[in-house]
Amino acid sequence: MKAVGFKKSLPIEEENSFIEFETEQPRPEPKDIMVRIQAVSVNPVDYKIRQSAAKEVLDTPKIIGWDAAGIVQDVGAEVTMFQKGDEVWYSGDLTRPGCNAEYQVVDERLVSLKPKNLNWQEAAAMPLTTLTAWECIFDRMHISRDSGEDKNILIIGGAGGVGSIAIQLLKKLTKLEVIATASRKETADWCKELGADKVVNHYELDKELPEENSIHYILNFADTSGHWENMARLIAPEGAISCVVNTTEKVDLNLLKNKSVSFHWELMFTRPKFQTSSRIRQHEILDETRKLFESEQLKTTLEKHFEGLKAGTFKEVHKLQESGESIGKNVIVF
């Protein structure tokens, strides 16, 4: 099968930062399905792994990519939820070869049927960010459905992939006031269009949100270290903070102690990586959000799509992602 990958971590401008190659088609393990990929999405995790996973030259190219939509071509002996011909969407497992290839095998417990009303690129844009946002809100911070009246939540990085779907989930499934951050007019407009009640500039939180202890929940999808002191200042007593981005320097957890604030890391790949007993939750989350898309309560955050399982296409999209100027999701259609 054809795939796109890399043998050494190189700047995206380098000729061999991505290469096209042929490799053996994967075979499903007992609980796996094999999917013919129709479209994939590119996320920050992709370029971060491309930049760091191969400091020395690898013997065989590494295939990355963990956001896909496609058609089931084969199933393992113990698969019960899918059959050949099913149209599916999923993010997958960081410890296995990714989806930047013609075919991929993935554990059925991480997969759901694709929303019928979304095309391939619209569907491929959503699994990783939807799972991340849902796990932050409902599984990590334990916010209850239909709760949150007279409370609020701050989303730092509202116009990014995760922030874009988090705004929608919160507006449709809770009663929380949603405050999103954005630093440009186009990103602020994007957040408002998705339903944010208020948009503030994350570079001016001191000015735009001056009142201490005024935010009940904080979702940080951008810069944990850079916003730490403001988060500690803003969070209300007994509030909760969830972050998805590694700290670039030490942060002072003691700033949260007097207010008994809970802090939650979220990594969508934890469940598949450690094969936790709760990994079926990813199937359940994707299936529930599938129904929300089909009933048009949620909409895809696809912003741009590109064509072709080609090294040049992946270079173009990774360069856009690394620029920090991306809004919503970027998808490649094969």
XYZ file of C-alpha atoms in Angstrom:
334
model
C 0.000 0.000 0.000
C 1.026 3.622 -0.419
C 1.873 5.700 2.649
C 3.414 9.039 3.586
C 5.862 9.194 6.481
C 9.393 10.197 7.483
C 12.690 8.563 8.462
C 14.182 11.536 10.302
C 12.749 14.512 12.165
C 13.446 17.488 9.926
C 12.132 21.050 9.542
C 9.044 20.983 7.345
C 10.865 22.947 4.609
C 13.388 20.121 4.150
C 12.915 17.908 1.073
C 12.626 14.678 3.091
C 10.525 15.997 5.967
C 7.878 13.740 4.401
C 8.417 10.945 1.884
C 6.095 8.722 -0.119
C 6.742 4.976 0.013
C 5.196 1.535 -0.420
C 4.731 -0.812 2.530
C 2.881 -4.015 3.377
C -0.856 -3.715 3.915
C -1.656 -4.237 7.635
C -3.684 -7.183 8.894
C -6.272 -6.837 11.664
C -5.731 -8.408 15.080
C -8.764 -10.147 16.660
C -10.372 -6.893 17.950
C -9.249 -4.736 14.996
C -10.962 -3.487 11.900
C -9.003 -2.634 8.752
C -10.079 0.655 7.185
C -9.477 2.042 3.710
C -8.799 5.689 4.487
C -10.813 8.308 2.613
C -9.722 11.463 4.467
C -7.495 12.441 7.387
C -7.123 15.493 9.592
C -3.860 17.047 10.769
C -3.521 18.080 14.426
C -0.754 19.673 16.520
C 0.177 16.211 17.810
C 1.161 15.292 14.239
C 3.764 17.990 13.768
C 5.041 17.669 17.335
C 5.720 13.958 16.785
C 7.196 14.628 13.343
C 9.566 17.131 14.926
C 10.758 14.839 17.720
C 10.193 11.111 17.046
C 13.232 10.442 14.838
C 16.327 12.280 16.002
C 18.347 9.578 14.223
C 17.488 8.047 10.850
C 14.912 5.241 11.160
C 15.283 1.942 9.313
C 11.691 2.128 8.117
C 9.571 5.270 7.701
C 7.239 6.244 10.524
C 3.565 6.730 9.614
C 1.745 9.305 11.726
C -1.818 10.691 11.674
C -4.603 10.110 14.196
C -7.844 11.457 12.768
C -9.557 9.553 9.986
C -12.725 8.580 8.166
C -12.957 5.573 5.878
C -14.582 2.308 4.863
C -14.166 -0.997 6.702
C -12.399 -3.505 4.422
C -11.839 -6.399 6.845
C -12.535 -7.321 10.474
C -10.712 -9.391 13.081
C -12.067 -12.670 14.428
C -13.465 -11.088 17.615
C -14.997 -7.941 16.115
C -18.703 -7.574 16.929
C -19.621 -3.942 16.197
C -18.618 -3.511 12.542
C -18.715 -5.298 9.226
C -17.156 -4.859 5.810
C -18.520 -1.800 4.032
C -19.313 0.241 7.154
C -18.364 3.916 6.971
C -16.498 4.880 10.155
C -14.615 7.688 11.885
C -12.051 7.525 14.678
C -8.809 8.915 16.067
C -6.972 5.722 17.005
C -3.921 4.766 19.002
C -0.707 6.785 19.312
C 1.340 3.595 19.796
C 0.346 2.112 16.402
C 1.006 3.257 12.809
C -1.141 6.245 11.902
C -3.661 6.967 9.193
C -1.474 8.740 6.621
C -1.726 5.669 4.406
C -4.165 3.835 2.175
C -5.106 1.381 4.936
C -4.984 1.335 8.732
C -5.937 -1.163 11.425
C -7.581 0.115 14.598
C -9.235 -1.402 17.682
C -13.004 -1.414 17.169
C -13.508 -0.011 20.684
C -12.062 3.302 19.473
C -14.350 3.598 16.435
C -17.935 4.591 15.613
C -20.061 4.724 12.501
C -19.538 8.014 10.648
C -22.322 10.622 10.789
C -24.446 10.052 7.696
C -24.837 13.763 6.980
C -21.098 14.513 6.919
C -18.911 13.915 3.892
C -15.480 12.347 4.251
C -13.583 15.558 4.888
C -16.191 16.933 7.288
C -16.103 13.704 9.294
C -12.323 13.324 9.317
C -12.024 16.781 10.874
C -13.770 15.791 14.080
C -12.784 12.622 16.029
C -9.632 13.681 17.903
C -10.884 17.118 18.868
C -14.352 15.874 19.780
C -12.948 13.120 21.998
C -10.510 15.536 23.633
C -13.142 18.169 24.368
C -15.700 15.623 25.608
C -13.199 13.892 27.883
C -12.078 17.250 29.333
C -15.603 18.425 30.053
C -17.482 15.310 31.083
C -14.888 12.663 32.010
C -12.126 14.731 33.648
C -13.905 17.723 35.201
C -17.134 15.724 35.694
C -19.430 18.497 34.528
C -22.948 17.047 34.409
C -25.196 17.286 31.373
C -27.754 20.127 31.634
C -25.903 21.599 34.620
C -24.119 24.918 35.005
C -26.911 27.432 35.421
C -25.443 30.631 36.921
C -21.895 29.342 36.304
C -19.338 29.956 33.570
C -16.418 28.348 31.776
C -13.398 29.932 30.107
C -11.935 28.291 26.990
C -8.401 29.463 26.266
C -7.814 28.860 22.557
C -11.429 28.944 21.438
C -10.792 29.051 17.687
C -8.519 26.001 17.523
C -9.703 22.522 16.685
C -10.520 21.442 20.256
C -11.871 24.815 21.308
C -14.184 24.944 18.288
C -16.005 21.743 19.211
C -15.811 22.405 22.971
C -17.818 25.617 22.494
C -20.524 23.661 20.686
C -20.666 20.786 23.178
C -20.953 23.172 26.105
C -23.684 25.258 24.487
C -25.731 22.213 23.445
C -25.265 19.972 26.484
C -24.816 22.326 29.472
C -26.206 25.618 30.776
C -22.797 27.178 31.378
C -21.960 30.641 30.109
C -19.151 30.077 27.613
C -16.312 32.607 27.458
C -13.783 31.905 24.709
C -10.449 33.551 23.967
C -9.216 34.679 20.550
C -6.656 37.286 19.511
C -7.726 38.216 15.967
C -11.009 39.468 14.517
C -11.433 36.396 12.308
C -10.878 33.991 15.205
C -13.167 36.008 17.491
C -15.888 35.948 14.823
C -15.402 32.169 14.447
C -15.947 31.635 18.202
C -19.084 33.785 18.198
C -20.448 31.918 15.188
C -20.008 28.621 17.055
C -22.013 29.949 20.004
C -19.601 31.528 22.495
C -21.443 33.952 24.774
C -18.404 36.199 25.105
C -14.979 36.412 23.431
C -11.914 37.968 25.069
C -8.287 38.391 24.017
C -6.043 35.818 25.720
C -3.114 38.245 25.596
C -5.075 40.739 27.705
C -6.825 38.573 30.281
C -5.756 40.915 33.090
C -7.695 43.728 31.437
C -10.609 41.800 29.960
C -11.246 39.568 32.988
C -9.947 41.619 35.923
C -12.066 40.071 38.681
C -10.399 37.339 40.748
C -12.235 34.061 41.520
C -14.741 34.802 38.754
C -14.495 31.668 36.575
C -15.907 28.304 37.689
C -14.198 26.119 35.065
C -11.237 26.662 32.747
C -10.308 24.659 29.637
C -6.827 25.525 28.381
C -6.180 24.342 24.830
C -3.296 26.699 24.087
C -0.461 27.568 26.496
C -0.499 26.051 29.983
C 2.626 27.800 31.277
C 1.911 31.167 29.713
C -1.581 31.423 31.169
C -0.926 29.718 34.514
C -0.946 32.781 36.757
C -4.082 34.168 35.134
C -5.820 30.808 35.483
C -4.869 30.628 39.150
C -6.158 34.179 39.633
C -9.429 33.695 37.780
C -10.502 30.246 38.948
C -13.192 30.249 41.620
C -12.864 28.351 44.915
C -13.569 24.633 44.338
C -13.339 25.195 40.612
C -11.663 22.941 38.049
C -9.000 23.423 35.373
C -8.258 21.031 32.510
C -5.243 21.423 30.201
C -4.072 19.564 27.113
C -0.724 21.282 26.356
C 2.515 20.385 28.172
C 4.008 23.071 30.381
C 7.139 24.598 28.862
C 8.408 25.566 32.312
C 7.610 24.738 35.927
C 4.254 25.968 37.215
C 3.306 26.542 40.840
C 0.519 24.143 41.821
C 0.490 25.796 45.237
C -1.398 28.703 43.662
C -4.439 26.408 43.512
C -4.262 25.023 47.045
C -6.064 27.672 49.097
C -9.028 27.537 46.735
C -9.124 23.696 46.634
C -9.047 23.818 42.847
C -8.823 20.514 40.980
C -6.379 20.250 38.072
C -6.817 17.696 35.281
C -4.489 16.689 32.478
C -6.221 15.406 29.382
C -4.598 13.238 26.718
C -7.051 11.612 24.380
C -4.548 8.810 23.730
C -4.339 7.688 27.378
C -7.124 5.135 27.049
C -5.754 3.340 23.954
C -2.101 3.706 24.986
C -2.584 1.994 28.343
C -5.469 -0.219 27.155
C -7.579 0.992 30.046
C -10.811 -0.752 30.880
C -12.613 2.476 29.926
C -11.354 2.618 26.316
C -14.807 1.586 25.058
C -15.799 5.116 26.125
C -14.215 6.427 22.949
C -16.596 4.334 20.863
C -19.480 5.549 23.026
C -18.470 9.225 22.808
C -18.066 9.100 19.041
C -21.382 7.305 18.673
C -23.211 9.835 20.839
C -21.693 12.778 19.000
C -22.499 11.049 15.697
C -26.164 11.385 16.638
C -25.680 15.041 17.581
C -24.151 15.733 14.161
C -26.918 13.833 12.391
C -29.559 15.873 14.245
C -27.602 19.035 13.294
C -27.011 20.020 16.921
C -23.282 20.056 16.158
C -21.504 21.149 13.002
C -18.132 20.206 11.606
C -15.228 22.562 12.285
C -13.593 21.822 8.930
C -12.035 25.039 7.632
C -9.764 23.965 4.742
C -9.309 20.770 2.796
C -6.466 19.597 0.595
C -6.115 16.789 -1.942
C -3.900 13.746 -2.227
C -1.908 11.138 -0.316
C 1.277 12.954 -1.297
C 4.330 14.173 0.601
C 3.865 17.681 -0.758
C 0.319 17.896 0.538
C 1.339 16.900 4.048
C 4.197 19.410 3.977
C 1.755 22.173 3.059
C -0.687 21.316 5.837
C 1.996 20.823 8.498
C 3.475 24.192 7.593
C 0.051 25.786 8.073
C -0.443 24.038 11.422
C 2.986 25.088 12.670
C 2.312 28.734 11.754
C -0.227 29.098 14.565
C -2.550 30.877 12.127
C -4.892 27.943 11.519
C -8.598 28.221 12.351
C -10.714 25.112 12.907
C -9.464 21.943 11.170
C -7.394 21.142 8.081
C -8.208 17.915 6.240
C -6.560 15.952 3.439
C -8.805 13.928 1.120
C -7.195 10.893 -0.520
